Amino acid sequence: MNRNIVLIGFMGAGKSLISKSLAMKLRRPVVSTDQKIVEKEKRTINEIFEQSGEQYFRQIEKDVVARLAGEENLIIDGGGGIVLDPQNITFLKANGILFYLFATPQEIYRRTQREAHRPLLQVKDPLRRIEELFGRRESFYAQADYTIDTNQKSPDLIRDEIITLFNAAPPVRFQQEE
Ligand code: S3P
């Protein structure tokens, strides 16, 4: 079974860019959880949050994660909040290696400030919001198998670092002993 490569991390950490780059280099299909949600709902992420609320979005996200986690050979570009539900992590880890793309809040602010497709960052003081959410989520992201520091690294370097770690990972996850 070919394990999935799963990218997690805060909004703007570079998950989409790196997952596409990985997919090209490894000739694997790439799937974005956000993209799947948008296709399923036939509305944008902003519309889903606005019309149905975050909780509804998280339920759809959970359904999408459960389905994707059962597949193999994928590069999964995970939405920044998928780590908030512990079951999502369990599902994804069962058949995948999780890579946390780390960037500092300041760097995330720099990368996201001109974009408008993320409802959680459409606030008066986005840097403050990023710092708040980042603080709350750090321990969730830390559950990844590997943390990749993306600050001041080229996308190619990040991609190659992930490939090296993935190739060195054991082919199956060993069951934990009781
Ligand atoms: C979210 C991250 C977004 C998207 C939604 C919520 C989050 O995905 O799922 O706006 O809670 O961090 P990206 O991380 O791809 O921007």
mmCIF file with all atom_site columns, C-alpha atoms and ligand atoms in Angstrom:
data_model
loop_
_atom_site.group_PDB
_atom_site.id
_atom_site.type_symbol
_atom_site.label_atom_id
_atom_site.label_alt_id
_atom_site.label_comp_id
_atom_site.label_asym_id
_atom_site.label_entity_id
_atom_site.label_seq_id
_atom_site.pdbx_PDB_ins_code
_atom_site.Cartn_x
_atom_site.Cartn_y
_atom_site.Cartn_z
_atom_site.occupancy
_atom_site.B_iso_or_equiv
_atom_site.pdbx_formal_charge
_atom_site.auth_seq_id
_atom_site.auth_comp_id
_atom_site.auth_asym_id
_atom_site.auth_atom_id
_atom_site.pdbx_PDB_model_num
ATOM   1   C CA . MET A 1 1   ? 0.000   0.000  0.000   1.00 0.00 ? 1   MET A CA 1
ATOM   2   C CA . ASN A 1 2   ? 1.417   3.395  -0.975  1.00 0.00 ? 2   ASN A CA 1
ATOM   3   C CA . ARG A 1 3   ? 0.954   5.742  1.903   1.00 0.00 ? 3   ARG A CA 1
ATOM   4   C CA . ASN A 1 4   ? -0.411  9.215  1.401   1.00 0.00 ? 4   ASN A CA 1
ATOM   5   C CA . ILE A 1 5   ? 1.703   12.305 1.917   1.00 0.00 ? 5   ILE A CA 1
ATOM   6   C CA . VAL A 1 6   ? -0.361  14.736 3.984   1.00 0.00 ? 6   VAL A CA 1
ATOM   7   C CA . LEU A 1 7   ? 0.535   18.400 4.345   1.00 0.00 ? 7   LEU A CA 1
ATOM   8   C CA . ILE A 1 8   ? -0.839  20.232 7.343   1.00 0.00 ? 8   ILE A CA 1
ATOM   9   C CA . GLY A 1 9   ? -0.160  23.691 8.728   1.00 0.00 ? 9   GLY A CA 1
ATOM   10  C CA . PHE A 1 10  ? -1.529  27.162 9.159   1.00 0.00 ? 10  PHE A CA 1
ATOM   11  C CA . MET A 1 11  ? -3.201  29.105 6.360   1.00 0.00 ? 11  MET A CA 1
ATOM   12  C CA . GLY A 1 12  ? -0.541  30.520 4.079   1.00 0.00 ? 12  GLY A CA 1
ATOM   13  C CA . ALA A 1 13  ? 2.127   28.028 5.125   1.00 0.00 ? 13  ALA A CA 1
ATOM   14  C CA . GLY A 1 14  ? 2.544   26.962 1.504   1.00 0.00 ? 14  GLY A CA 1
ATOM   15  C CA . LYS A 1 15  ? 0.634   23.661 1.579   1.00 0.00 ? 15  LYS A CA 1
ATOM   16  C CA . SER A 1 16  ? -1.009  24.127 -1.828  1.00 0.00 ? 16  SER A CA 1
ATOM   17  C CA . LEU A 1 17  ? 2.162   25.194 -3.608  1.00 0.00 ? 17  LEU A CA 1
ATOM   18  C CA . ILE A 1 18  ? 4.279   22.437 -2.095  1.00 0.00 ? 18  ILE A CA 1
ATOM   19  C CA . SER A 1 19  ? 1.679   19.733 -2.621  1.00 0.00 ? 19  SER A CA 1
ATOM   20  C CA . LYS A 1 20  ? 1.464   20.567 -6.333  1.00 0.00 ? 20  LYS A CA 1
ATOM   21  C CA . SER A 1 21  ? 5.229   20.544 -6.586  1.00 0.00 ? 21  SER A CA 1
ATOM   22  C CA . LEU A 1 22  ? 5.376   17.154 -4.802  1.00 0.00 ? 22  LEU A CA 1
ATOM   23  C CA . ALA A 1 23  ? 2.694   15.763 -7.082  1.00 0.00 ? 23  ALA A CA 1
ATOM   24  C CA . MET A 1 24  ? 4.625   16.757 -10.181 1.00 0.00 ? 24  MET A CA 1
ATOM   25  C CA . LYS A 1 25  ? 7.922   15.395 -8.962  1.00 0.00 ? 25  LYS A CA 1
ATOM   26  C CA . LEU A 1 26  ? 6.491   12.124 -7.579  1.00 0.00 ? 26  LEU A CA 1
ATOM   27  C CA . ARG A 1 27  ? 3.841   11.708 -10.295 1.00 0.00 ? 27  ARG A CA 1
ATOM   28  C CA . ARG A 1 28  ? 1.111   11.253 -7.754  1.00 0.00 ? 28  ARG A CA 1
ATOM   29  C CA . PRO A 1 29  ? -2.365  12.784 -7.732  1.00 0.00 ? 29  PRO A CA 1
ATOM   30  C CA . VAL A 1 30  ? -2.849  15.836 -5.535  1.00 0.00 ? 30  VAL A CA 1
ATOM   31  C CA . VAL A 1 31  ? -6.097  16.508 -3.668  1.00 0.00 ? 31  VAL A CA 1
ATOM   32  C CA . SER A 1 32  ? -7.021  19.565 -1.647  1.00 0.00 ? 32  SER A CA 1
ATOM   33  C CA . THR A 1 33  ? -9.585  19.129 1.132   1.00 0.00 ? 33  THR A CA 1
ATOM   34  C CA . ASP A 1 34  ? -10.792 22.706 0.545   1.00 0.00 ? 34  ASP A CA 1
ATOM   35  C CA . GLN A 1 35  ? -11.219 22.023 -3.161  1.00 0.00 ? 35  GLN A CA 1
ATOM   36  C CA . LYS A 1 36  ? -13.237 18.869 -2.425  1.00 0.00 ? 36  LYS A CA 1
ATOM   37  C CA . ILE A 1 37  ? -15.468 20.826 -0.034  1.00 0.00 ? 37  ILE A CA 1
ATOM   38  C CA . VAL A 1 38  ? -16.067 23.553 -2.617  1.00 0.00 ? 38  VAL A CA 1
ATOM   39  C CA . GLU A 1 39  ? -16.939 20.937 -5.264  1.00 0.00 ? 39  GLU A CA 1
ATOM   40  C CA . LYS A 1 40  ? -19.269 19.093 -2.930  1.00 0.00 ? 40  LYS A CA 1
ATOM   41  C CA . GLU A 1 41  ? -21.044 22.227 -1.714  1.00 0.00 ? 41  GLU A CA 1
ATOM   42  C CA . LYS A 1 42  ? -20.926 24.137 -4.999  1.00 0.00 ? 42  LYS A CA 1
ATOM   43  C CA . ARG A 1 43  ? -20.062 27.326 -3.102  1.00 0.00 ? 43  ARG A CA 1
ATOM   44  C CA . THR A 1 44  ? -16.915 29.055 -1.985  1.00 0.00 ? 44  THR A CA 1
ATOM   45  C CA . ILE A 1 45  ? -15.372 28.603 1.462   1.00 0.00 ? 45  ILE A CA 1
ATOM   46  C CA . ASN A 1 46  ? -16.351 32.195 2.259   1.00 0.00 ? 46  ASN A CA 1
ATOM   47  C CA . GLU A 1 47  ? -19.979 31.447 1.300   1.00 0.00 ? 47  GLU A CA 1
ATOM   48  C CA . ILE A 1 48  ? -20.073 28.256 3.373   1.00 0.00 ? 48  ILE A CA 1
ATOM   49  C CA . PHE A 1 49  ? -18.794 30.073 6.473   1.00 0.00 ? 49  PHE A CA 1
ATOM   50  C CA . GLU A 1 50  ? -21.114 33.014 5.901   1.00 0.00 ? 50  GLU A CA 1
ATOM   51  C CA . GLN A 1 51  ? -24.283 31.061 5.118   1.00 0.00 ? 51  GLN A CA 1
ATOM   52  C CA . SER A 1 52  ? -23.851 27.896 7.204   1.00 0.00 ? 52  SER A CA 1
ATOM   53  C CA . GLY A 1 53  ? -21.188 28.679 9.799   1.00 0.00 ? 53  GLY A CA 1
ATOM   54  C CA . GLU A 1 54  ? -17.825 27.191 10.729  1.00 0.00 ? 54  GLU A CA 1
ATOM   55  C CA . GLN A 1 55  ? -19.287 24.147 12.477  1.00 0.00 ? 55  GLN A CA 1
ATOM   56  C CA . TYR A 1 56  ? -21.038 23.057 9.306   1.00 0.00 ? 56  TYR A CA 1
ATOM   57  C CA . PHE A 1 57  ? -17.822 23.576 7.339   1.00 0.00 ? 57  PHE A CA 1
ATOM   58  C CA . ARG A 1 58  ? -15.930 21.378 9.836   1.00 0.00 ? 58  ARG A CA 1
ATOM   59  C CA . GLN A 1 59  ? -18.452 18.569 9.421   1.00 0.00 ? 59  GLN A CA 1
ATOM   60  C CA . ILE A 1 60  ? -18.081 18.587 5.636   1.00 0.00 ? 60  ILE A CA 1
ATOM   61  C CA . GLU A 1 61  ? -14.319 18.788 6.076   1.00 0.00 ? 61  GLU A CA 1
ATOM   62  C CA . LYS A 1 62  ? -14.446 15.745 8.347   1.00 0.00 ? 62  LYS A CA 1
ATOM   63  C CA . ASP A 1 63  ? -16.440 13.744 5.780   1.00 0.00 ? 63  ASP A CA 1
ATOM   64  C CA . VAL A 1 64  ? -13.946 14.681 3.073   1.00 0.00 ? 64  VAL A CA 1
ATOM   65  C CA . VAL A 1 65  ? -10.965 13.744 5.252   1.00 0.00 ? 65  VAL A CA 1
ATOM   66  C CA . ALA A 1 66  ? -12.477 10.369 6.151   1.00 0.00 ? 66  ALA A CA 1
ATOM   67  C CA . ARG A 1 67  ? -12.967 9.551  2.487   1.00 0.00 ? 67  ARG A CA 1
ATOM   68  C CA . LEU A 1 68  ? -9.537  10.704 1.331   1.00 0.00 ? 68  LEU A CA 1
ATOM   69  C CA . ALA A 1 69  ? -7.747  8.987  4.194   1.00 0.00 ? 69  ALA A CA 1
ATOM   70  C CA . GLY A 1 70  ? -9.058  5.664  2.898   1.00 0.00 ? 70  GLY A CA 1
ATOM   71  C CA . GLU A 1 71  ? -7.347  6.142  -0.446  1.00 0.00 ? 71  GLU A CA 1
ATOM   72  C CA . GLU A 1 72  ? -3.680  5.651  -1.224  1.00 0.00 ? 72  GLU A CA 1
ATOM   73  C CA . ASN A 1 73  ? -0.850  7.159  -3.215  1.00 0.00 ? 73  ASN A CA 1
ATOM   74  C CA . LEU A 1 74  ? -2.212  10.691 -2.760  1.00 0.00 ? 74  LEU A CA 1
ATOM   75  C CA . ILE A 1 75  ? -0.661  14.014 -1.918  1.00 0.00 ? 75  ILE A CA 1
ATOM   76  C CA . ILE A 1 76  ? -3.234  15.574 0.409   1.00 0.00 ? 76  ILE A CA 1
ATOM   77  C CA . ASP A 1 77  ? -3.278  19.343 0.807   1.00 0.00 ? 77  ASP A CA 1
ATOM   78  C CA . GLY A 1 78  ? -5.129  19.733 4.096   1.00 0.00 ? 78  GLY A CA 1
ATOM   79  C CA . GLY A 1 79  ? -7.045  22.848 5.111   1.00 0.00 ? 79  GLY A CA 1
ATOM   80  C CA . GLY A 1 80  ? -5.410  24.705 8.002   1.00 0.00 ? 80  GLY A CA 1
ATOM   81  C CA . GLY A 1 81  ? -8.061  23.604 10.506  1.00 0.00 ? 81  GLY A CA 1
ATOM   82  C CA . ILE A 1 82  ? -8.214  19.861 9.840   1.00 0.00 ? 82  ILE A CA 1
ATOM   83  C CA . VAL A 1 83  ? -6.019  19.199 12.859  1.00 0.00 ? 83  VAL A CA 1
ATOM   84  C CA . LEU A 1 84  ? -8.669  20.562 15.237  1.00 0.00 ? 84  LEU A CA 1
ATOM   85  C CA . ASP A 1 85  ? -10.604 17.306 15.138  1.00 0.00 ? 85  ASP A CA 1
ATOM   86  C CA . PRO A 1 86  ? -8.495  14.507 16.660  1.00 0.00 ? 86  PRO A CA 1
ATOM   87  C CA . GLN A 1 87  ? -10.317 11.933 14.558  1.00 0.00 ? 87  GLN A CA 1
ATOM   88  C CA . ASN A 1 88  ? -9.067  13.602 11.392  1.00 0.00 ? 88  ASN A CA 1
ATOM   89  C CA . ILE A 1 89  ? -5.490  13.087 12.588  1.00 0.00 ? 89  ILE A CA 1
ATOM   90  C CA . THR A 1 90  ? -6.170  9.447  13.443  1.00 0.00 ? 90  THR A CA 1
ATOM   91  C CA . PHE A 1 91  ? -7.697  8.777  10.033  1.00 0.00 ? 91  PHE A CA 1
ATOM   92  C CA . LEU A 1 92  ? -4.945  10.532 8.121   1.00 0.00 ? 92  LEU A CA 1
ATOM   93  C CA . LYS A 1 93  ? -2.169  8.858  10.100  1.00 0.00 ? 93  LYS A CA 1
ATOM   94  C CA . ALA A 1 94  ? -3.585  5.394  9.532   1.00 0.00 ? 94  ALA A CA 1
ATOM   95  C CA . ASN A 1 95  ? -2.384  5.445  5.950   1.00 0.00 ? 95  ASN A CA 1
ATOM   96  C CA . GLY A 1 96  ? -0.304  8.566  5.606   1.00 0.00 ? 96  GLY A CA 1
ATOM   97  C CA . ILE A 1 97  ? 2.735   10.462 6.766   1.00 0.00 ? 97  ILE A CA 1
ATOM   98  C CA . LEU A 1 98  ? 1.908   13.911 8.108   1.00 0.00 ? 98  LEU A CA 1
ATOM   99  C CA . PHE A 1 99  ? 4.186   16.847 7.404   1.00 0.00 ? 99  PHE A CA 1
ATOM   100 C CA . TYR A 1 100 ? 3.626   20.098 9.273   1.00 0.00 ? 100 TYR A CA 1
ATOM   101 C CA . LEU A 1 101 ? 4.722   23.105 7.267   1.00 0.00 ? 101 LEU A CA 1
ATOM   102 C CA . PHE A 1 102 ? 5.769   25.629 9.861   1.00 0.00 ? 102 PHE A CA 1
ATOM   103 C CA . ALA A 1 103 ? 5.954   29.368 9.283   1.00 0.00 ? 103 ALA A CA 1
ATOM   104 C CA . THR A 1 104 ? 5.995   32.142 11.892  1.00 0.00 ? 104 THR A CA 1
ATOM   105 C CA . PRO A 1 105 ? 2.843   34.260 12.370  1.00 0.00 ? 105 PRO A CA 1
ATOM   106 C CA . GLN A 1 106 ? 4.651   37.276 10.895  1.00 0.00 ? 106 GLN A CA 1
ATOM   107 C CA . GLU A 1 107 ? 5.610   35.280 7.809   1.00 0.00 ? 107 GLU A CA 1
ATOM   108 C CA . ILE A 1 108 ? 2.041   33.938 7.513   1.00 0.00 ? 108 ILE A CA 1
ATOM   109 C CA . TYR A 1 109 ? 0.715   37.487 7.712   1.00 0.00 ? 109 TYR A CA 1
ATOM   110 C CA . ARG A 1 110 ? 3.130   38.564 4.987   1.00 0.00 ? 110 ARG A CA 1
ATOM   111 C CA . ARG A 1 111 ? 2.040   35.679 2.744   1.00 0.00 ? 111 ARG A CA 1
ATOM   112 C CA . THR A 1 112 ? -1.720  36.055 3.287   1.00 0.00 ? 112 THR A CA 1
ATOM   113 C CA . GLN A 1 113 ? -2.319  39.785 3.571   1.00 0.00 ? 113 GLN A CA 1
ATOM   114 C CA . ARG A 1 114 ? -3.307  40.327 -0.047  1.00 0.00 ? 114 ARG A CA 1
ATOM   115 C CA . GLU A 1 115 ? -5.665  37.337 -0.242  1.00 0.00 ? 115 GLU A CA 1
ATOM   116 C CA . ALA A 1 116 ? -9.386  37.407 0.529   1.00 0.00 ? 116 ALA A CA 1
ATOM   117 C CA . HIS A 1 117 ? -10.533 33.785 0.274   1.00 0.00 ? 117 HIS A CA 1
ATOM   118 C CA . ARG A 1 118 ? -10.003 32.881 3.940   1.00 0.00 ? 118 ARG A CA 1
ATOM   119 C CA . PRO A 1 119 ? -13.007 33.821 6.093   1.00 0.00 ? 119 PRO A CA 1
ATOM   120 C CA . LEU A 1 120 ? -11.085 33.491 9.377   1.00 0.00 ? 120 LEU A CA 1
ATOM   121 C CA . LEU A 1 121 ? -8.658  36.208 8.323   1.00 0.00 ? 121 LEU A CA 1
ATOM   122 C CA . GLN A 1 122 ? -11.248 38.736 7.129   1.00 0.00 ? 122 GLN A CA 1
ATOM   123 C CA . VAL A 1 123 ? -10.934 40.831 10.278  1.00 0.00 ? 123 VAL A CA 1
ATOM   124 C CA . LYS A 1 124 ? -9.669  44.297 11.195  1.00 0.00 ? 124 LYS A CA 1
ATOM   125 C CA . ASP A 1 125 ? -6.386  43.068 12.622  1.00 0.00 ? 125 ASP A CA 1
ATOM   126 C CA . PRO A 1 126 ? -5.413  39.881 10.769  1.00 0.00 ? 126 PRO A CA 1
ATOM   127 C CA . LEU A 1 127 ? -1.945  39.642 12.348  1.00 0.00 ? 127 LEU A CA 1
ATOM   128 C CA . ARG A 1 128 ? -3.505  39.549 15.804  1.00 0.00 ? 128 ARG A CA 1
ATOM   129 C CA . ARG A 1 129 ? -6.002  36.913 14.664  1.00 0.00 ? 129 ARG A CA 1
ATOM   130 C CA . ILE A 1 130 ? -3.167  34.847 13.172  1.00 0.00 ? 130 ILE A CA 1
ATOM   131 C CA . GLU A 1 131 ? -1.192  35.044 16.421  1.00 0.00 ? 131 GLU A CA 1
ATOM   132 C CA . GLU A 1 132 ? -4.247  34.012 18.468  1.00 0.00 ? 132 GLU A CA 1
ATOM   133 C CA . LEU A 1 133 ? -5.180  31.068 16.267  1.00 0.00 ? 133 LEU A CA 1
ATOM   134 C CA . PHE A 1 134 ? -1.553  30.037 15.910  1.00 0.00 ? 134 PHE A CA 1
ATOM   135 C CA . GLY A 1 135 ? -1.119  29.908 19.682  1.00 0.00 ? 135 GLY A CA 1
ATOM   136 C CA . ARG A 1 136 ? -4.234  27.768 20.052  1.00 0.00 ? 136 ARG A CA 1
ATOM   137 C CA . ARG A 1 137 ? -3.275  25.390 17.255  1.00 0.00 ? 137 ARG A CA 1
ATOM   138 C CA . GLU A 1 138 ? 0.434   24.840 17.783  1.00 0.00 ? 138 GLU A CA 1
ATOM   139 C CA . SER A 1 139 ? -0.012  21.692 19.844  1.00 0.00 ? 139 SER A CA 1
ATOM   140 C CA . PHE A 1 140 ? -2.367  20.217 17.221  1.00 0.00 ? 140 PHE A CA 1
ATOM   141 C CA . TYR A 1 141 ? 0.109   20.758 14.396  1.00 0.00 ? 141 TYR A CA 1
ATOM   142 C CA . ALA A 1 142 ? 2.834   19.235 16.556  1.00 0.00 ? 142 ALA A CA 1
ATOM   143 C CA . GLN A 1 143 ? 1.137   15.857 16.153  1.00 0.00 ? 143 GLN A CA 1
ATOM   144 C CA . ALA A 1 144 ? 2.546   15.585 12.642  1.00 0.00 ? 144 ALA A CA 1
ATOM   145 C CA . ASP A 1 145 ? 5.212   12.975 11.958  1.00 0.00 ? 145 ASP A CA 1
ATOM   146 C CA . TYR A 1 146 ? 7.616   15.671 10.798  1.00 0.00 ? 146 TYR A CA 1
ATOM   147 C CA . THR A 1 147 ? 7.849   19.443 11.098  1.00 0.00 ? 147 THR A CA 1
ATOM   148 C CA . ILE A 1 148 ? 9.327   21.319 8.168   1.00 0.00 ? 148 ILE A CA 1
ATOM   149 C CA . ASP A 1 149 ? 10.457  24.880 8.818   1.00 0.00 ? 149 ASP A CA 1
ATOM   150 C CA . THR A 1 150 ? 9.474   26.803 5.700   1.00 0.00 ? 150 THR A CA 1
ATOM   151 C CA . ASN A 1 151 ? 10.818  30.200 6.730   1.00 0.00 ? 151 ASN A CA 1
ATOM   152 C CA . GLN A 1 152 ? 13.440  31.390 4.256   1.00 0.00 ? 152 GLN A CA 1
ATOM   153 C CA . LYS A 1 153 ? 13.458  28.192 2.242   1.00 0.00 ? 153 LYS A CA 1
ATOM   154 C CA . SER A 1 154 ? 12.690  27.807 -1.441  1.00 0.00 ? 154 SER A CA 1
ATOM   155 C CA . PRO A 1 155 ? 9.688   25.678 -2.434  1.00 0.00 ? 155 PRO A CA 1
ATOM   156 C CA . ASP A 1 156 ? 12.026  23.222 -4.192  1.00 0.00 ? 156 ASP A CA 1
ATOM   157 C CA . LEU A 1 157 ? 14.092  22.777 -1.045  1.00 0.00 ? 157 LEU A CA 1
ATOM   158 C CA . ILE A 1 158 ? 10.965  22.191 1.054   1.00 0.00 ? 158 ILE A CA 1
ATOM   159 C CA . ARG A 1 159 ? 9.658   19.690 -1.472  1.00 0.00 ? 159 ARG A CA 1
ATOM   160 C CA . ASP A 1 160 ? 12.948  17.766 -1.562  1.00 0.00 ? 160 ASP A CA 1
ATOM   161 C CA . GLU A 1 161 ? 13.176  17.707 2.232   1.00 0.00 ? 161 GLU A CA 1
ATOM   162 C CA . ILE A 1 162 ? 9.729   16.100 2.371   1.00 0.00 ? 162 ILE A CA 1
ATOM   163 C CA . ILE A 1 163 ? 10.624  13.534 -0.283  1.00 0.00 ? 163 ILE A CA 1
ATOM   164 C CA . THR A 1 164 ? 13.794  12.517 1.581   1.00 0.00 ? 164 THR A CA 1
ATOM   165 C CA . LEU A 1 165 ? 11.894  12.076 4.844   1.00 0.00 ? 165 LEU A CA 1
ATOM   166 C CA . PHE A 1 166 ? 9.061   10.226 3.154   1.00 0.00 ? 166 PHE A CA 1
ATOM   167 C CA . ASN A 1 167 ? 11.424  7.792  1.439   1.00 0.00 ? 167 ASN A CA 1
ATOM   168 C CA . ALA A 1 168 ? 13.124  7.086  4.741   1.00 0.00 ? 168 ALA A CA 1
ATOM   169 C CA . ALA A 1 169 ? 9.833   6.449  6.570   1.00 0.00 ? 169 ALA A CA 1
ATOM   170 C CA . PRO A 1 170 ? 8.872   2.839  7.309   1.00 0.00 ? 170 PRO A CA 1
ATOM   171 C CA . PRO A 1 171 ? 6.465   1.469  4.692   1.00 0.00 ? 171 PRO A CA 1
ATOM   172 C CA . VAL A 1 172 ? 3.807   0.628  7.259   1.00 0.00 ? 172 VAL A CA 1
ATOM   173 C CA . ARG A 1 173 ? 2.989   2.188  10.580  1.00 0.00 ? 173 ARG A CA 1
ATOM   174 C CA . PHE A 1 174 ? 3.657   -0.305 13.364  1.00 0.00 ? 174 PHE A CA 1
ATOM   175 C CA . GLN A 1 175 ? 0.803   -1.018 15.739  1.00 0.00 ? 175 GLN A CA 1
ATOM   176 C CA . GLN A 1 176 ? 1.473   0.374  19.173  1.00 0.00 ? 176 GLN A CA 1
ATOM   177 C CA . GLU A 1 177 ? 1.975   -2.302 21.772  1.00 0.00 ? 177 GLU A CA 1
ATOM   178 C CA . GLU A 1 178 ? -0.560  -2.433 24.579  1.00 0.00 ? 178 GLU A CA 1
HETATM 179 C C1 . S3P B 2 .   ? -8.908  27.245 7.491   1.00 0.00 ? 1   S3P B C1 1
HETATM 180 C C2 . S3P B 2 .   ? -7.975  27.125 6.491   1.00 0.00 ? 1   S3P B C2 1
HETATM 181 C C3 . S3P B 2 .   ? -8.326  27.199 5.078   1.00 0.00 ? 1   S3P B C3 1
HETATM 182 C C4 . S3P B 2 .   ? -9.788  26.741 4.878   1.00 0.00 ? 1   S3P B C4 1
HETATM 183 C C5 . S3P B 2 .   ? -10.710 27.533 5.759   1.00 0.00 ? 1   S3P B C5 1
HETATM 184 C C6 . S3P B 2 .   ? -10.360 27.379 7.235   1.00 0.00 ? 1   S3P B C6 1
HETATM 185 C C7 . S3P B 2 .   ? -8.423  27.194 8.911   1.00 0.00 ? 1   S3P B C7 1
HETATM 186 O O1 . S3P B 2 .   ? -7.465  26.381 4.292   1.00 0.00 ? 1   S3P B O1 1
HETATM 187 O O2 . S3P B 2 .   ? -9.928  25.375 5.130   1.00 0.00 ? 1   S3P B O2 1
HETATM 188 O O3 . S3P B 2 .   ? -10.627 28.885 5.372   1.00 0.00 ? 1   S3P B O3 1
HETATM 189 O O4 . S3P B 2 .   ? -9.265  27.028 9.812   1.00 0.00 ? 1   S3P B O4 1
HETATM 190 O O5 . S3P B 2 .   ? -7.210  27.313 9.137   1.00 0.00 ? 1   S3P B O5 1
HETATM 191 P P1 . S3P B 2 .   ? -5.935  26.806 3.928   1.00 0.00 ? 1   S3P B P1 1
HETATM 192 O O6 . S3P B 2 .   ? -5.100  26.428 5.101   1.00 0.00 ? 1   S3P B O6 1
HETATM 193 O O7 . S3P B 2 .   ? -5.624  25.995 2.737   1.00 0.00 ? 1   S3P B O7 1
HETATM 194 O O8 . S3P B 2 .   ? -5.937  28.267 3.671   1.00 0.00 ? 1   S3P B O8 1
#
